[in-house]
PDB file of C-alpha atoms in Angstrom:
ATOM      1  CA  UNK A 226     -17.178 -22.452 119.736  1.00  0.00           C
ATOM      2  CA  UNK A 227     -13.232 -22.593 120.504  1.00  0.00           C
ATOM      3  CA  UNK A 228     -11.241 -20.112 118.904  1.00  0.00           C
ATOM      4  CA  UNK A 229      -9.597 -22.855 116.705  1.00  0.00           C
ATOM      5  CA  UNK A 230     -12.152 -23.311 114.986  1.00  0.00           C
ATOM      6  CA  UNK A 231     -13.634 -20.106 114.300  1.00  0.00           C
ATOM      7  CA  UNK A 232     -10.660 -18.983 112.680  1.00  0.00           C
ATOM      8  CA  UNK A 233     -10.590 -21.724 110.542  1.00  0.00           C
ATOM      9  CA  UNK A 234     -13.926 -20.958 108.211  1.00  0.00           C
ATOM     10  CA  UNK A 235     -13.065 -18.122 106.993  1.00  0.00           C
ATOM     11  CA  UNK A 236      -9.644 -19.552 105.533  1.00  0.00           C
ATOM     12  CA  UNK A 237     -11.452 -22.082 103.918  1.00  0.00           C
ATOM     13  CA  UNK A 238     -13.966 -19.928 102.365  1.00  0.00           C
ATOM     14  CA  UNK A 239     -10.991 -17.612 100.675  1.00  0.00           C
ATOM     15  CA  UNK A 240      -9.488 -20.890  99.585  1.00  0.00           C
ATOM     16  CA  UNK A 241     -12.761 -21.556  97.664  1.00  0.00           C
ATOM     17  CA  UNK A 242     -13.013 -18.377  96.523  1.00  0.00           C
ATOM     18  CA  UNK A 243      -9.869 -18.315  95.177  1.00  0.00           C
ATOM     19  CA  UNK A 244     -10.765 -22.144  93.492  1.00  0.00           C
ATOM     20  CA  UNK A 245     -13.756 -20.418  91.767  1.00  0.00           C
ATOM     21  CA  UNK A 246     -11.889 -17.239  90.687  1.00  0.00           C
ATOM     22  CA  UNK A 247      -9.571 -18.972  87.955  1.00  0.00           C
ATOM     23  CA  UNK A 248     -12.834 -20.370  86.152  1.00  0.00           C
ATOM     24  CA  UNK A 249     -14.737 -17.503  85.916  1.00  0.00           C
ATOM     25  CA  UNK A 250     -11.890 -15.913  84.131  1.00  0.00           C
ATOM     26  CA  UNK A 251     -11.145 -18.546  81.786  1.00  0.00           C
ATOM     27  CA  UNK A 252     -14.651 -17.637  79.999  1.00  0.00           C
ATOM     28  CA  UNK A 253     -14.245 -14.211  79.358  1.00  0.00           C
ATOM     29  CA  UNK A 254     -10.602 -13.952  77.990  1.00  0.00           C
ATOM     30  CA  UNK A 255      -8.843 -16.437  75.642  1.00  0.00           C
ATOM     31  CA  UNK A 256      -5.536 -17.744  76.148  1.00  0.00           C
ATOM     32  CA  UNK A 257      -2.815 -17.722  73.699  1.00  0.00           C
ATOM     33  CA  UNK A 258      -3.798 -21.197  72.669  1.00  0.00           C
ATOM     34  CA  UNK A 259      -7.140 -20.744  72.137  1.00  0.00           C
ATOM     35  CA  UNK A 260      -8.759 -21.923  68.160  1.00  0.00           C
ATOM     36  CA  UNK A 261      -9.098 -19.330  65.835  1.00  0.00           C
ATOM     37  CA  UNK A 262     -12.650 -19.286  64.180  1.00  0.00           C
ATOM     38  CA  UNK A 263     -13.310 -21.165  61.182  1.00  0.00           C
ATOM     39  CA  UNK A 264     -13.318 -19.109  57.312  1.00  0.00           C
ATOM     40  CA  UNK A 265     -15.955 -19.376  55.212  1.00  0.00           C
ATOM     41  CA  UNK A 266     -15.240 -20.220  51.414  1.00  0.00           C
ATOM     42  CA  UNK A 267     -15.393 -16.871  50.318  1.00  0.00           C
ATOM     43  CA  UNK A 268     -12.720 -15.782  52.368  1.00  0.00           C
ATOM     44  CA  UNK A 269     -10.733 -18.415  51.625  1.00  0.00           C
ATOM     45  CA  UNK A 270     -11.286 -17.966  47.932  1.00  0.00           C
ATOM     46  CA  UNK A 271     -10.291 -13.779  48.086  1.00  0.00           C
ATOM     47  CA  UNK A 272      -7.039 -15.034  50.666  1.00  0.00           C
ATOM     48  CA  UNK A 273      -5.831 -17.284  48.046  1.00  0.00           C
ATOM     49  CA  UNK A 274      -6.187 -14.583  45.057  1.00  0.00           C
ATOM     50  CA  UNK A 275      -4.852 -11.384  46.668  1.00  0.00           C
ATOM     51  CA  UNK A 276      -1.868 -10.685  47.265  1.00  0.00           C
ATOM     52  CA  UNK A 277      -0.863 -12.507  43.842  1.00  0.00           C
ATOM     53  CA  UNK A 278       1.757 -14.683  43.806  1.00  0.00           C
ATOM     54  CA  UNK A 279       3.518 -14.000  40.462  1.00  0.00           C
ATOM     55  CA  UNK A 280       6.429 -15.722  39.470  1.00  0.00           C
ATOM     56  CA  UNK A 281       9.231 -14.039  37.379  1.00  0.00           C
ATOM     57  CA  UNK A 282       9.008 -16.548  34.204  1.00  0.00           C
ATOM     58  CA  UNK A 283       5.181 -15.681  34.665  1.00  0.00           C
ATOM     59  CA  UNK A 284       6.288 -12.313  34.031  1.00  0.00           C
ATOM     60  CA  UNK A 285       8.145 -12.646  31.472  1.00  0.00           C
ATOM     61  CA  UNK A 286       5.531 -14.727  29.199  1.00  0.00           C
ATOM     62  CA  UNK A 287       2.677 -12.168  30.022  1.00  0.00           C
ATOM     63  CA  UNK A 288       5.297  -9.333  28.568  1.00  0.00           C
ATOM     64  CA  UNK A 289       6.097 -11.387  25.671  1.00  0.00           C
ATOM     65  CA  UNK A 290       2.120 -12.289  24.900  1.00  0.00           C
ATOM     66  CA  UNK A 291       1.430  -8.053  25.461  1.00  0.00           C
ATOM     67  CA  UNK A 292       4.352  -7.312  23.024  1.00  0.00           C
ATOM     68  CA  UNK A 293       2.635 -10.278  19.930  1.00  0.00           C
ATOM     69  CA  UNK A 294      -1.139  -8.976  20.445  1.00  0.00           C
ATOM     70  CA  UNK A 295       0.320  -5.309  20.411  1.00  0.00           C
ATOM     71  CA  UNK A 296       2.393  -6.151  17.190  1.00  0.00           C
ATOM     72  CA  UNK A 297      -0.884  -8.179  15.480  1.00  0.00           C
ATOM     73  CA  UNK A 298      -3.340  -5.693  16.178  1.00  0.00           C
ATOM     74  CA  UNK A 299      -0.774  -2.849  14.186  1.00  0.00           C
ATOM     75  CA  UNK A 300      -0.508  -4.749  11.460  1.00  0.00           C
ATOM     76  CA  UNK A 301      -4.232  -5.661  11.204  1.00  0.00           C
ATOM     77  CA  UNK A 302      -4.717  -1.777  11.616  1.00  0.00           C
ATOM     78  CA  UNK A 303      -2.234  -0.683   8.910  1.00  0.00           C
ATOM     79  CA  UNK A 304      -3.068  -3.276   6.136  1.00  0.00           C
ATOM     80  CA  UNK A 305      -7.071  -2.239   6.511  1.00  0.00           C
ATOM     81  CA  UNK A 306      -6.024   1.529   6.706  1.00  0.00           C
ATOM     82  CA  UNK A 307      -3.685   1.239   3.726  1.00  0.00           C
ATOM     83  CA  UNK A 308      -4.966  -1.038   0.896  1.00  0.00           C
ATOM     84  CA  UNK A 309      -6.414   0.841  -2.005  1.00  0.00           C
ATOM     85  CA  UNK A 310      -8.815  -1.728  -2.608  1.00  0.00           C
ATOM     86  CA  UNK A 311     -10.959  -1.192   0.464  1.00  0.00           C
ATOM     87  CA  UNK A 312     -14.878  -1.121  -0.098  1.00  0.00           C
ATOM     88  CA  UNK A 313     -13.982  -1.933  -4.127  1.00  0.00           C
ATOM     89  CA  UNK A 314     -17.047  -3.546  -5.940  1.00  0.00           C
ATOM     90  CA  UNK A 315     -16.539  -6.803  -7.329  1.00  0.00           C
ATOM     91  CA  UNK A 316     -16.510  -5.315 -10.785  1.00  0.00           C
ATOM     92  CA  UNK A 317     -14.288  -3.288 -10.177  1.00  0.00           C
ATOM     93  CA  UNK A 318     -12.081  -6.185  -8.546  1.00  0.00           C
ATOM     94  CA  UNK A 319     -12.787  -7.892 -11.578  1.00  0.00           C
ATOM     95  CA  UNK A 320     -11.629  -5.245 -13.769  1.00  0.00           C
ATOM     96  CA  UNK A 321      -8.603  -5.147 -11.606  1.00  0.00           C
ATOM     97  CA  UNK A 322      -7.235  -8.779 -12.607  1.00  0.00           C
ATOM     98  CA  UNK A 323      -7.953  -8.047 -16.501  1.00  0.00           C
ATOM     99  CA  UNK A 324      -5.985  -5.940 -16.642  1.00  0.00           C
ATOM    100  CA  UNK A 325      -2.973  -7.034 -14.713  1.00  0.00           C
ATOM    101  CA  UNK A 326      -3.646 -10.504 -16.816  1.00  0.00           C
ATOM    102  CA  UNK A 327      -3.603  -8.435 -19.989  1.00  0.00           C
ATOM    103  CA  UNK A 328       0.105  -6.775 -18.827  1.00  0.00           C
ATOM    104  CA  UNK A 329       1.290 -10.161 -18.155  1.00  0.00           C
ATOM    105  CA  UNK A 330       0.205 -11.244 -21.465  1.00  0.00           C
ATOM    106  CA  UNK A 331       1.866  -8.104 -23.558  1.00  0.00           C
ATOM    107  CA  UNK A 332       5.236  -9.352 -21.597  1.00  0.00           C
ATOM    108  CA  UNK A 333       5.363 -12.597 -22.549  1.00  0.00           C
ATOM    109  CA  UNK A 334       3.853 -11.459 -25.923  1.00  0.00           C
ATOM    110  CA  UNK A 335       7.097  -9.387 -26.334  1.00  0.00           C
ATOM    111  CA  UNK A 336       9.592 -12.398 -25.179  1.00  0.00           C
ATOM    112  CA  UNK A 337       7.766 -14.497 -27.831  1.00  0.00           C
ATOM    113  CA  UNK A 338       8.513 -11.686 -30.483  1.00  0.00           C
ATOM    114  CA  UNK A 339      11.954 -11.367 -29.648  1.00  0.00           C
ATOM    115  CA  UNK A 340      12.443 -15.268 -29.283  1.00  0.00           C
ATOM    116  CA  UNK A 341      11.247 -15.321 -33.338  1.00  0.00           C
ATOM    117  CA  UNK A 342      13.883 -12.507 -34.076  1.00  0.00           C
ATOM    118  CA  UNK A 343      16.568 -14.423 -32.811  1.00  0.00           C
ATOM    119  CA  UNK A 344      15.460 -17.746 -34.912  1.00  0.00           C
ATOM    120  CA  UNK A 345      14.887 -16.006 -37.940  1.00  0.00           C
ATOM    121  CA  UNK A 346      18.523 -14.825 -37.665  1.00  0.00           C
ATOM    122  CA  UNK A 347      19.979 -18.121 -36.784  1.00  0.00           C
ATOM    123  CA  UNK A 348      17.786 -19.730 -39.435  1.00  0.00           C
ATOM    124  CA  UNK A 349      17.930 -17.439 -42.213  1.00  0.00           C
ATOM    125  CA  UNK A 350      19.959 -18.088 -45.304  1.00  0.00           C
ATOM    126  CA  UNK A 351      20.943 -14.553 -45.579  1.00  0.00           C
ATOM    127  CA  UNK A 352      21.646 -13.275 -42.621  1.00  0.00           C
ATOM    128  CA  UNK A 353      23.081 -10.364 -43.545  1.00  0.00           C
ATOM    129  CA  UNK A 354      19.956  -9.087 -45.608  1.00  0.00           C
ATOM    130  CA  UNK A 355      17.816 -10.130 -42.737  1.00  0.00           C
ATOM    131  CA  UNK A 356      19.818  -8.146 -40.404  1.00  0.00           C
ATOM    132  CA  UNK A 357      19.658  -5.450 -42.100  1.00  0.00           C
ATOM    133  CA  UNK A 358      15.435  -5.778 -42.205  1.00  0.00           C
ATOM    134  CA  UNK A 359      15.232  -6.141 -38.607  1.00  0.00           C
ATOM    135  CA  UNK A 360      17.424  -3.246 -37.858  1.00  0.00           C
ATOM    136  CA  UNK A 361      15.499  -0.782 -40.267  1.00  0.00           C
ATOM    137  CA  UNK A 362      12.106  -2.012 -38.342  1.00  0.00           C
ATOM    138  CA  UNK A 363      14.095  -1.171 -35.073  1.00  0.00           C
ATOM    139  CA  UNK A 364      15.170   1.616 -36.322  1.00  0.00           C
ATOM    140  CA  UNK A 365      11.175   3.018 -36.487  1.00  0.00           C
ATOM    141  CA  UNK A 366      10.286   1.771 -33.411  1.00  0.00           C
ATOM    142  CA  UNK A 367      13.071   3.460 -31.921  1.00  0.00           C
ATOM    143  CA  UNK A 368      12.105   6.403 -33.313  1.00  0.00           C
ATOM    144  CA  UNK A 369       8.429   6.336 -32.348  1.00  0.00           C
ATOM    145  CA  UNK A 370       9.784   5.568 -28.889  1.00  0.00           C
ATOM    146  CA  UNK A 371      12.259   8.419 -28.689  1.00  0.00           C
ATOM    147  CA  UNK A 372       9.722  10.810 -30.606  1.00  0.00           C
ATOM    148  CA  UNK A 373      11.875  11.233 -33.426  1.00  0.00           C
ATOM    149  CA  UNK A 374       8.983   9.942 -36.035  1.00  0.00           C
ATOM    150  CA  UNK A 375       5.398  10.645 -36.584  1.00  0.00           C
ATOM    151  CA  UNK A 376       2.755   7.427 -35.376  1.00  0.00           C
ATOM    152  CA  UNK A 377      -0.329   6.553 -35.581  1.00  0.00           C
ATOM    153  CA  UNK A 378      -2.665   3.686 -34.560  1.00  0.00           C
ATOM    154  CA  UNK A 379      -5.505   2.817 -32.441  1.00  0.00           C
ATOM    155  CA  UNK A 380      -5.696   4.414 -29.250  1.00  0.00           C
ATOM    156  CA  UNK A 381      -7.994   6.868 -26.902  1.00  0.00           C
ATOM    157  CA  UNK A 382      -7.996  10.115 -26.386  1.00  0.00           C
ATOM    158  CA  UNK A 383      -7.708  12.070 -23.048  1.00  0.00           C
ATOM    159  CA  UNK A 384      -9.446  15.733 -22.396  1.00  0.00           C
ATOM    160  CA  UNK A 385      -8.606  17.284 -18.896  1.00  0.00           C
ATOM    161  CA  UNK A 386     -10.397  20.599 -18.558  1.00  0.00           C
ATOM    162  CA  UNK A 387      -9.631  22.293 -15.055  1.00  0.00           C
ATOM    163  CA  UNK A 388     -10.993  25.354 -14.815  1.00  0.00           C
ATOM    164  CA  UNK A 389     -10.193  26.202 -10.913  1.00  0.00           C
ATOM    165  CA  UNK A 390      -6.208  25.416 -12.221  1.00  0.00           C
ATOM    166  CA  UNK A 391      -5.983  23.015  -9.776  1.00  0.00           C
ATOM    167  CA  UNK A 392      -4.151  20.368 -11.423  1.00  0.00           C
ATOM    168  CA  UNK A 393      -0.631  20.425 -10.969  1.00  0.00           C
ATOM    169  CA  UNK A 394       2.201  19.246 -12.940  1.00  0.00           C
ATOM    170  CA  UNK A 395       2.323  16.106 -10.729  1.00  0.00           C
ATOM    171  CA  UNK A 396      -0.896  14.651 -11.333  1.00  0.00           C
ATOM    172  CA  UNK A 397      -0.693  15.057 -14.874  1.00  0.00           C
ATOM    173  CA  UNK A 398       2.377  13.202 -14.556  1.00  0.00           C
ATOM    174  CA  UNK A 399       0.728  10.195 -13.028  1.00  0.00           C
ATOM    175  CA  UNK A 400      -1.647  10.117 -15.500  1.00  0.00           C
ATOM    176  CA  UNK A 401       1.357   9.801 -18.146  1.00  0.00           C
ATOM    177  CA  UNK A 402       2.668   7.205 -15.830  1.00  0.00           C
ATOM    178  CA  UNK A 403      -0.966   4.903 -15.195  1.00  0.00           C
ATOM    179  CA  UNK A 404      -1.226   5.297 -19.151  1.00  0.00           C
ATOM    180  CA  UNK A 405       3.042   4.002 -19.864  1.00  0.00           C
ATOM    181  CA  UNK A 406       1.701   1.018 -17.065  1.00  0.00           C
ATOM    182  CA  UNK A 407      -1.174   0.379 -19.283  1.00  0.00           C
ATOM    183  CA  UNK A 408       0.804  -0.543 -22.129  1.00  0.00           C
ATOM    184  CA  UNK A 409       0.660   3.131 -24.253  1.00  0.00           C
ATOM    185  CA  UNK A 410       3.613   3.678 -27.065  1.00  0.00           C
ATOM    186  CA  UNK A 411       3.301   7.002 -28.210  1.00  0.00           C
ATOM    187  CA  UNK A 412       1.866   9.748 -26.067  1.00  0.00           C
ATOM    188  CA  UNK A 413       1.230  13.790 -27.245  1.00  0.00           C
ATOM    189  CA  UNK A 414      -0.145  16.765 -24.457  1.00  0.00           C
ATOM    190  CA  UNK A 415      -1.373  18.990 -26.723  1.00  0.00           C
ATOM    191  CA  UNK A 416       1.417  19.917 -29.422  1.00  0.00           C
ATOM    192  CA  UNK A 417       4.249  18.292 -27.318  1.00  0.00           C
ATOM    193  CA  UNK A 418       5.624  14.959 -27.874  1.00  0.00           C
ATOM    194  CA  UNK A 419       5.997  12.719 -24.369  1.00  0.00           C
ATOM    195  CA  UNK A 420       9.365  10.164 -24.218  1.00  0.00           C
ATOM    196  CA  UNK A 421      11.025   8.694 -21.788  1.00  0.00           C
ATOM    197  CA  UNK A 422      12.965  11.742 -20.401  1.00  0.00           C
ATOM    198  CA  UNK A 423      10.587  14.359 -20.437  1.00  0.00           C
ATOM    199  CA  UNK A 424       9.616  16.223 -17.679  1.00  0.00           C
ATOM    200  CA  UNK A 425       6.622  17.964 -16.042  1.00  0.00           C
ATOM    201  CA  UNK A 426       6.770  21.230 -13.749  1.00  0.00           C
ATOM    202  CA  UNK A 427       4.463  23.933 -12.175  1.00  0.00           C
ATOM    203  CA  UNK A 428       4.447  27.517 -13.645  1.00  0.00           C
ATOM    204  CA  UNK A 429       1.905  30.002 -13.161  1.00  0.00           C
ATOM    205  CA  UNK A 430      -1.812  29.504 -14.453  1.00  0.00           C
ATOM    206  CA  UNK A 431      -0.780  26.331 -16.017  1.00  0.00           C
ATOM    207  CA  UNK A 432       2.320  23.567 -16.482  1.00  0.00           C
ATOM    208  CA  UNK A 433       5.384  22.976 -18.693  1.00  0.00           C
ATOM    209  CA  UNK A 434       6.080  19.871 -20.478  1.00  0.00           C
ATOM    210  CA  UNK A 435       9.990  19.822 -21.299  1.00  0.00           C
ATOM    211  CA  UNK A 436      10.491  23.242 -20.700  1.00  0.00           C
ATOM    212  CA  UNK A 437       7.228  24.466 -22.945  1.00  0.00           C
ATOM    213  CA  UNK A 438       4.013  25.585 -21.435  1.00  0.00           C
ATOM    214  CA  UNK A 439       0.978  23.724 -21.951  1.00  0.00           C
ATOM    215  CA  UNK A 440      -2.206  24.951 -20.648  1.00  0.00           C
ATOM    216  CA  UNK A 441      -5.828  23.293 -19.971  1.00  0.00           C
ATOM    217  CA  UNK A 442      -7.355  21.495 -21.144  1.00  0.00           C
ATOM    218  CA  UNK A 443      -4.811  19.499 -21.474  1.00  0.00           C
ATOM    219  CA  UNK A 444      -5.098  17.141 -24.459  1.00  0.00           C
ATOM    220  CA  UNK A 445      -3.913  13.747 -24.762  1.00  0.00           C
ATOM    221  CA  UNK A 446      -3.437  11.103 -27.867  1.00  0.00           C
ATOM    222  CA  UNK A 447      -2.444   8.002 -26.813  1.00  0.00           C
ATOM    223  CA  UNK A 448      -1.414   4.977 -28.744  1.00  0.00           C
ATOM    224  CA  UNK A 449      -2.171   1.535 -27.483  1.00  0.00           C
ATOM    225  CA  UNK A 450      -4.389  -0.645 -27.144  1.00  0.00           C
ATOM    226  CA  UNK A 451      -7.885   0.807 -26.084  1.00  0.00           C
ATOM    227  CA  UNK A 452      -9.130  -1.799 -23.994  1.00  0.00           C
ATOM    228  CA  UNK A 453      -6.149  -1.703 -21.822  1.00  0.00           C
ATOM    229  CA  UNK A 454      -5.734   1.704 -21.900  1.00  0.00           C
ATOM    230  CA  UNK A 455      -9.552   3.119 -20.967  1.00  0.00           C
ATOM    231  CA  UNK A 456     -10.080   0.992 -18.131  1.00  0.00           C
ATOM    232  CA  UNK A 457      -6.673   1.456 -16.528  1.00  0.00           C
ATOM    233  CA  UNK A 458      -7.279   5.494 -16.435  1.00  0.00           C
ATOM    234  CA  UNK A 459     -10.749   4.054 -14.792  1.00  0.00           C
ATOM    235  CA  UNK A 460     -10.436   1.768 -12.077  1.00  0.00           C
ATOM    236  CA  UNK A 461     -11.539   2.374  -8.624  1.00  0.00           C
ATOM    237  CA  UNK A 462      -8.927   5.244  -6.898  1.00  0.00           C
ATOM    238  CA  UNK A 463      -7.313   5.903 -10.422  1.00  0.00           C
ATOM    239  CA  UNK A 464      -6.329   8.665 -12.857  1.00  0.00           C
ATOM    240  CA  UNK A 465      -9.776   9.454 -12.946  1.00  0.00           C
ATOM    241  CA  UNK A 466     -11.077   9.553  -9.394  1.00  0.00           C
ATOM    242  CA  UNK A 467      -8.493  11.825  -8.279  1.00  0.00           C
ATOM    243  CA  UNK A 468      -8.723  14.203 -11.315  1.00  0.00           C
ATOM    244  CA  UNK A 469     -11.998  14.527 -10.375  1.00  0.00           C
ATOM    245  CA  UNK A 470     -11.312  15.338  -6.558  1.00  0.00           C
ATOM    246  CA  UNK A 471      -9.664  18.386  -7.708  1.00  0.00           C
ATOM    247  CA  UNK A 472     -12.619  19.796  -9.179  1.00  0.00           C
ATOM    248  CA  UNK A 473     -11.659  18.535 -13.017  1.00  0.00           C
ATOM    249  CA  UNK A 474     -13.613  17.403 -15.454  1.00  0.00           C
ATOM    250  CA  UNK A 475     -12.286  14.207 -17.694  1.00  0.00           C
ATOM    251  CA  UNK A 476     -13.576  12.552 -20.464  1.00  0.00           C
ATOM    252  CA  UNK A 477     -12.378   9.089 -22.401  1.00  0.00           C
ATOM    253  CA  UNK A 478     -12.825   8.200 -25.745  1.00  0.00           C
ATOM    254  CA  UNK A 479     -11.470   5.082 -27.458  1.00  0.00           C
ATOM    255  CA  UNK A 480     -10.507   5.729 -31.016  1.00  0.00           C
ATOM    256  CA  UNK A 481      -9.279   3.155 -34.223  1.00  0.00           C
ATOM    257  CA  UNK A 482      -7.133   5.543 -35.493  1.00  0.00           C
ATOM    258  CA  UNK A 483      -4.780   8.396 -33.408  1.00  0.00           C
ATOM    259  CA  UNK A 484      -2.047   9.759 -35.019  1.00  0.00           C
ATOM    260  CA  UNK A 485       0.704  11.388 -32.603  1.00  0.00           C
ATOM    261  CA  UNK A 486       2.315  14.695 -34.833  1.00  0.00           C
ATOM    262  CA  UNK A 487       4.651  16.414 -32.431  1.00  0.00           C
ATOM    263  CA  UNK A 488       8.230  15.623 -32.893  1.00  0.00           C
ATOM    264  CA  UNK A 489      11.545  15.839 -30.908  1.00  0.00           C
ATOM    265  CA  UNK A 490      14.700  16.586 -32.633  1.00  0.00           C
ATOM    266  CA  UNK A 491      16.951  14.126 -32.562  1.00  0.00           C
ATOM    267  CA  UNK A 492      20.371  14.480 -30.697  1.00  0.00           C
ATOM    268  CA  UNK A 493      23.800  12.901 -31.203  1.00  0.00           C
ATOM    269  CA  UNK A 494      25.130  12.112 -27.952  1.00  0.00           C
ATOM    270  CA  UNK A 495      28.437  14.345 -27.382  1.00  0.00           C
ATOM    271  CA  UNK A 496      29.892  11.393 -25.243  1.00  0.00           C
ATOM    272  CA  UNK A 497      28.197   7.787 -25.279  1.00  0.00           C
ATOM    273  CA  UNK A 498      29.356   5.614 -28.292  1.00  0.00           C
ATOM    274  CA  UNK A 499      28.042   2.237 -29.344  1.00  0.00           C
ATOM    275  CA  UNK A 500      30.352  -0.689 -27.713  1.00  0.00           C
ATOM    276  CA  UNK A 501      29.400  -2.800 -30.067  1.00  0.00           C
ATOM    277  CA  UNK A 502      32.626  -3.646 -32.876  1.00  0.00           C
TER     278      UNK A 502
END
């Protein structure tokens, strides 16, 4: 064979080499162009919730809907925590409304009275005489009211016996308070006449009562009517319950005739003068 040609073969061979080399490559490594594989629908679903994509005014209304649930559930919390009628029977519920109905009614019984006053003055032929009636009739109520005068009426009477001595001057004074509530007009702790200044304080193995002392049991005639006056000292979380909490025995009695003895001096004011001329 001429040399020519010899040398020619193996050229061509390395030229198909070289043809075949770029192919085999192509299979093993992709090139920058190359698909990327398809994702399944869980994937997609987790890349299109995480990272969130939160918006500011998105923000701002979850803050504001935080801040009204947080605000609701407080105020559910302290009205349930706080009312005194919590787990009350319906009796007692019933009781309740009597006798805020029978308040209502002494009120307006007491606008009516004063309403007939004022026409029995305007109307009367002698005023003068009748003026002088109603002012002798207010004169004794004042004086029942200010202690000044003996009463008597129907009413209850109270017996508070606390032999631990622990009732203090403060619940005795609630009681006086739940009994002035309950429509009472003359009150008595044992031989000391209640009005509308007095005060109640703590001494030493028992209380004082405008400066006396008063010790248990502690007695008390009340004047008023007796079916206002029992079942206010009675309802649910009253007088009564929370005597009883400190260890005290109480006891109720209605009665058709009380009679309220202890009297307060009466004093002329050293300053105040009547304005009227």
């Amino acid at each position: 064979m001429p040399p020519e040609s010899r040398s020619q073969e193996p050229q061509e061979g390395a030229g198909r080499a070289a043809d075949e080399a770029p192919a085999a490559g192509t299979d093993q490594v992709a090139g920058p162009g190359a698909a990327k594989p398809e994702m399944t629908g869980r994937q997609r679903l987790a890349a299109g919730l995480w990272p969130p994509r939160v918006t500011r005014a998105q923000l701002i209304v979850a803050l504001l809907l935080f801040i009204l649930g947080l605000g609701l559930a407080i105020q559910v919390r302290s009205t349930s925590d706080n009312s005194a009628l919590r787990g009350a029977r319906q009796e007692d519920l019933v009781r309740i409304l009597d006798e805020l109905d029978n308040r209502s009614q002494r009120l307006t019984d007491e606008q009516r009275r004063l309403e007939g006053q004022k026409t029995e003055l305007e109307n009367s032929s002698d005023q003068a005489e009748e003026a002088r009636k109603q002012t002798v009739e207010k004169e004794q109520q004042l004086g029942v009211l200010a202690g000044t005068v003996a009463a008597q009426g129907p009413g209850i009477n109270l017996t508070i016996n606390d032999p631990t001595h622990s009732v203090e001057a403060d619940k005795l004074l609630d009681t006086v308070q739940e009994l002035r509530a309950a429509g009472a007009e003359a009150i008595q702790i044992n031989d000391v006449r209640i009005v509308a200044g007095s005060y109640l304080s703590d001494v030493r193995g028992g209380v004082e009562v405008d400066g006396r002392r008063v010790t248990q049991p502690y007695r008390f005639k009340v004047i008023g009517k007796p079916e206002d006056l029992e079942p206010a000292l009675n309802i649910p979380g009253g007088v009564v319950q929370t005597l009883e909490k400190e260890q005290a025995t109480v006891s109720v009695s209605r009665d058709g005739k009380i009679i309220v003895d202890a009297l307060r001096e009466a004093k002329r004011p050293d300053y105040a003068r009547s304005s009227s001329r």
